[in-house]
PDB file of C-alpha atoms in Angstrom:
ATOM      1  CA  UNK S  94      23.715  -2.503  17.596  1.00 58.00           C
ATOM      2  CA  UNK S  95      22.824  -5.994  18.918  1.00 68.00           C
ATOM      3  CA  UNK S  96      20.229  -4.449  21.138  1.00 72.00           C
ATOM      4  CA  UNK S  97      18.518  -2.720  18.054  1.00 68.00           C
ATOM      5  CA  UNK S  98      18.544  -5.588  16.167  1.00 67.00           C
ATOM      6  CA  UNK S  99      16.766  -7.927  18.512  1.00 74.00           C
ATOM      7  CA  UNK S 100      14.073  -4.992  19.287  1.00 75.00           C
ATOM      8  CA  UNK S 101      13.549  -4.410  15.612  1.00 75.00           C
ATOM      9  CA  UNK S 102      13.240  -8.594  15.198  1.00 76.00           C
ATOM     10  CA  UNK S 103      11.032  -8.404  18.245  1.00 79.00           C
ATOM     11  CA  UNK S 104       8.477  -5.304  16.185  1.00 81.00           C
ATOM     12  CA  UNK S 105       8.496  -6.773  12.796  1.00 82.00           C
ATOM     13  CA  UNK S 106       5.758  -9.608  13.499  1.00 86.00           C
ATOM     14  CA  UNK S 107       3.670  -6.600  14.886  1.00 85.00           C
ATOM     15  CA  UNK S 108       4.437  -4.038  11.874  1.00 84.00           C
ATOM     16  CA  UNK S 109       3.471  -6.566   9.364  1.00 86.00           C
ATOM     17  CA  UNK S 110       0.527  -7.854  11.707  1.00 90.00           C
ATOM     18  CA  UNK S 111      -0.603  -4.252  11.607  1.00 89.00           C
ATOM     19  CA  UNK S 112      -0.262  -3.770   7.893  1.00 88.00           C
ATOM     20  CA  UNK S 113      -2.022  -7.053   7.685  1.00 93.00           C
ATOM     21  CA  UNK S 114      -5.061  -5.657   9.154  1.00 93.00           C
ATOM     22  CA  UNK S 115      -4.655  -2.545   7.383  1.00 90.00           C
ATOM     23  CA  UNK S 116      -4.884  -3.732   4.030  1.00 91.00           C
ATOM     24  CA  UNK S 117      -7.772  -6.452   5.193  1.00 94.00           C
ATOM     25  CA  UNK S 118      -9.970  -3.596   6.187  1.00 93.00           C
ATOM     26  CA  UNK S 119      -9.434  -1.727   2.845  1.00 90.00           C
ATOM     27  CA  UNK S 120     -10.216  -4.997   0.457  1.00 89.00           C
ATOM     28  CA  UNK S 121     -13.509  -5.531   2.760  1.00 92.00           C
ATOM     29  CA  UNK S 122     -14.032  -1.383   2.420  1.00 90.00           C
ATOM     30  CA  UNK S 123     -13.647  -1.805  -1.443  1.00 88.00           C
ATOM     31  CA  UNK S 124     -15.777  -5.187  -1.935  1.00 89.00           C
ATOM     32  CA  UNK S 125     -18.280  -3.174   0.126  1.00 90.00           C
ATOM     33  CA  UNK S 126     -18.618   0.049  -2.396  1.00 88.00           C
ATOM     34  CA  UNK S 127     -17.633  -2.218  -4.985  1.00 87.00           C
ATOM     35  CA  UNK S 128     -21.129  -4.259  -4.399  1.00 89.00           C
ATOM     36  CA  UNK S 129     -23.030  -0.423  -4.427  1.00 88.00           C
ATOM     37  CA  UNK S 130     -21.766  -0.462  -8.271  1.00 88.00           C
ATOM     38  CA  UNK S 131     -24.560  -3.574  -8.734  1.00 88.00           C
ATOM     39  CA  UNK S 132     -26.956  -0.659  -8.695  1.00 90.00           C
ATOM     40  CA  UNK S 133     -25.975   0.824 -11.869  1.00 89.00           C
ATOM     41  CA  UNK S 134     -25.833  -2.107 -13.725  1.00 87.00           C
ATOM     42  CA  UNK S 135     -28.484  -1.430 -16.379  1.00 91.00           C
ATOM     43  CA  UNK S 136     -26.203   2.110 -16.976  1.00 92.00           C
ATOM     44  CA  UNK S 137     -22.357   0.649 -18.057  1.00 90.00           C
ATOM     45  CA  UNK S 138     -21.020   4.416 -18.658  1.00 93.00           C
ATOM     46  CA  UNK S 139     -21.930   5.507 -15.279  1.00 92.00           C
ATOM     47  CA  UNK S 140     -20.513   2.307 -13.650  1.00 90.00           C
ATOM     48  CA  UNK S 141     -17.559   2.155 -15.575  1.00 89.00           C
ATOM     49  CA  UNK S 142     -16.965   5.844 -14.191  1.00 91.00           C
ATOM     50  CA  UNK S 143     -17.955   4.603 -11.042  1.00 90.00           C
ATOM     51  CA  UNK S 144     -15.903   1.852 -11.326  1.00 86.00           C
ATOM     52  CA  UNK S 145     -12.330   4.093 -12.187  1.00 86.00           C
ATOM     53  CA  UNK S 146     -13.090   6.189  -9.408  1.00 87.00           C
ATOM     54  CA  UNK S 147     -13.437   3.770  -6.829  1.00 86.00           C
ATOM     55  CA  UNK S 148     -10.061   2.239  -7.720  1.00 82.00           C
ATOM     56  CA  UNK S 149      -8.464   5.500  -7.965  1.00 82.00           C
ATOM     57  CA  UNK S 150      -9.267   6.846  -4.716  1.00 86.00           C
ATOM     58  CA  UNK S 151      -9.182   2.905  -2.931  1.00 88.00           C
ATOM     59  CA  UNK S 152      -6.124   1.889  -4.326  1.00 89.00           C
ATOM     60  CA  UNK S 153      -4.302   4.762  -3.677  1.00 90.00           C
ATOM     61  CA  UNK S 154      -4.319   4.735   0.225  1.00 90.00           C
ATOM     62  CA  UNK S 155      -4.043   0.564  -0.511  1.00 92.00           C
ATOM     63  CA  UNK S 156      -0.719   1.232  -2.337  1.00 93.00           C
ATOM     64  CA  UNK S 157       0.434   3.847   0.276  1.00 93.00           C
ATOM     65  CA  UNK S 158       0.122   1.446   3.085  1.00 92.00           C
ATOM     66  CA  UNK S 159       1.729  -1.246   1.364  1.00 93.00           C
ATOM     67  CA  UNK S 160       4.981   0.742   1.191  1.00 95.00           C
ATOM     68  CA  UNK S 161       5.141   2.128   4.496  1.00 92.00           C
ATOM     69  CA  UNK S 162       4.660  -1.366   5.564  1.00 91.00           C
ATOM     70  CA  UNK S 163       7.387  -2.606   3.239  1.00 93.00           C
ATOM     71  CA  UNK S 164       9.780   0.186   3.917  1.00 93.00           C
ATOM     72  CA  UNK S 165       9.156  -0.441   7.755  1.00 90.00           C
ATOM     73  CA  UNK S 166       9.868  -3.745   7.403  1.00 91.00           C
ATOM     74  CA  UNK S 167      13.009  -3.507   5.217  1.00 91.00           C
ATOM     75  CA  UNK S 168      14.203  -0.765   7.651  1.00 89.00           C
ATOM     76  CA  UNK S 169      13.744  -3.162  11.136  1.00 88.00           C
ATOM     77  CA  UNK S 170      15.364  -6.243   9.372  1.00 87.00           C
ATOM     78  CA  UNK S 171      18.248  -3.967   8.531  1.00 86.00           C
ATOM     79  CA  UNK S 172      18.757  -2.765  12.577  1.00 83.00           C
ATOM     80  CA  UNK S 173      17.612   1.017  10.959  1.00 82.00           C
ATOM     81  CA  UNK S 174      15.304   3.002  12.939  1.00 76.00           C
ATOM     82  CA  UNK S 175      12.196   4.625  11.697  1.00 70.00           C
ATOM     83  CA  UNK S 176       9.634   7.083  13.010  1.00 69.00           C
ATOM     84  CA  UNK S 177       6.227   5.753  14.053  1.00 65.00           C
ATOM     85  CA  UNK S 178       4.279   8.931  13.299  1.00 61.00           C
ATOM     86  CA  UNK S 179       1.269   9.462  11.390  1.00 49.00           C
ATOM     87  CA  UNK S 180       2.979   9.534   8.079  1.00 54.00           C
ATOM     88  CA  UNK S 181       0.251   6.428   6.926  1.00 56.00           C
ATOM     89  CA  UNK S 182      -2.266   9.200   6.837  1.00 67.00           C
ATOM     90  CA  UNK S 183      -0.602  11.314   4.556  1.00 77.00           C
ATOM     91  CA  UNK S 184      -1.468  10.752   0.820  1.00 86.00           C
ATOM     92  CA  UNK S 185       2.466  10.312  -0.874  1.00 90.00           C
ATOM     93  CA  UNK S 186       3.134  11.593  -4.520  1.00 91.00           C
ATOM     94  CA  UNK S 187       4.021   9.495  -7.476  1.00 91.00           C
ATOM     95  CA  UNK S 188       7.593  10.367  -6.842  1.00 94.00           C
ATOM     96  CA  UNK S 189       7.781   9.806  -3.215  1.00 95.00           C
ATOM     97  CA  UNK S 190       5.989   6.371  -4.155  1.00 95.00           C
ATOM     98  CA  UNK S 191       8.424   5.738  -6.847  1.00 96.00           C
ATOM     99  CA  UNK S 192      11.501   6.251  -4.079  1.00 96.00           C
ATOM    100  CA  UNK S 193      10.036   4.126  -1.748  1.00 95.00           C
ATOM    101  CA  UNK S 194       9.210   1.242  -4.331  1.00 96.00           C
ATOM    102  CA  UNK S 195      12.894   1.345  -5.568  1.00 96.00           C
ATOM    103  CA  UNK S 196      14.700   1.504  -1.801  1.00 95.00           C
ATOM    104  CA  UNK S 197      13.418  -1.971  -1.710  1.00 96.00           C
ATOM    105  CA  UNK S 198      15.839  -4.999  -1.802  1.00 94.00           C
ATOM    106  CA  UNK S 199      15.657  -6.943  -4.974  1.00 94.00           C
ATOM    107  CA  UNK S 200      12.667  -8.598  -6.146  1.00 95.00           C
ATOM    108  CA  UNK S 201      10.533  -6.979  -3.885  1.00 94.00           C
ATOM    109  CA  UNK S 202      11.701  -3.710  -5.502  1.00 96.00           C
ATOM    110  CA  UNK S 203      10.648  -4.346  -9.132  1.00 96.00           C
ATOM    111  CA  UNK S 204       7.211  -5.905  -8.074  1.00 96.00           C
ATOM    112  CA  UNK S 205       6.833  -2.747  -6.032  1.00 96.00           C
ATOM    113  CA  UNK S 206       7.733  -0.176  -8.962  1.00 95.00           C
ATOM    114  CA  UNK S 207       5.800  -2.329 -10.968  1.00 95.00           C
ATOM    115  CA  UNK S 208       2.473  -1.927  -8.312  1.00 94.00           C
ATOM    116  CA  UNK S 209       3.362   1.983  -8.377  1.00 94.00           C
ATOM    117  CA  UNK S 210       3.820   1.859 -12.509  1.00 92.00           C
ATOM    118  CA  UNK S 211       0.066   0.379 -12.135  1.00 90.00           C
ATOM    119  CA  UNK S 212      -1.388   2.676  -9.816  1.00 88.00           C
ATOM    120  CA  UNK S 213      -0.693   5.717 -12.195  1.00 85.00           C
ATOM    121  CA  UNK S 214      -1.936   4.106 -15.249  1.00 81.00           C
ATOM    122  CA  UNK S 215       1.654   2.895 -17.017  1.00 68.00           C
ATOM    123  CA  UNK S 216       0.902  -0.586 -17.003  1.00 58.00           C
ATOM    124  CA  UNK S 217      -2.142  -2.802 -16.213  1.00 58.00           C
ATOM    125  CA  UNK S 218      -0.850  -5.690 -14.032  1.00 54.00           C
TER     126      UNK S 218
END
């Protein structure tokens, strides 16, 4: 058990380094398409279409990533161990979103349920 613990303490700097990176990409991806929006600017209804879609279909893999990151993390700081597959490219559901969000310790839970509550439209954060 000691040995898993000090391997998982020795991948958690890279897992959140990763998701780091990860969500740094997306934000630069999203300012990008969000600057094409500029070009409908004299047309609001188109733009404000535009505008849902891009959020919708760039804050969905955004939100995804954030909880695998988070549940990764939880998992190695708790000596659990956890498949590295390609599970990040695989679009989750509201439920399987919801589950992760609430297997979260404490705070970190709520804020995430309350990012996932957002995400579908419940709440605006």
């Amino acid at each position: 058990m000691n040995t898993m613990l000090s391997e998982n303490a020795e991948r958690r700097p890279s897992v959140l380094d990763n998701l780091q990176k990860q969500l740094d990409e997306a934000v630069l991806d999203m300012q990008l398409y969000g600057k094409a929006l500029d070009v409908f600017e004299d047309d609001p209804a188109t733009r404000g279409i535009l505008h849902d879609h891009l959020l919708r279909t760039m804050g969905t893999p955004i939100v995804d990533k954030i909880l695998f990151g988070l549940d990764k993390d939880n998992k190695l700081k708790n000596g659990m161990e956890f498949e590295d597959s390609e599970e990040q490219h695989v679009q989750l559901s509201t439920t399987e979103r919801t589950f992760l969000a609430k297997d979260l310790p404490g705070q970190l839970s709520s804020k995430a349920q309350a990012l996932v509550e957002a995400l579908e439209g419940k709440v605006c954060l």
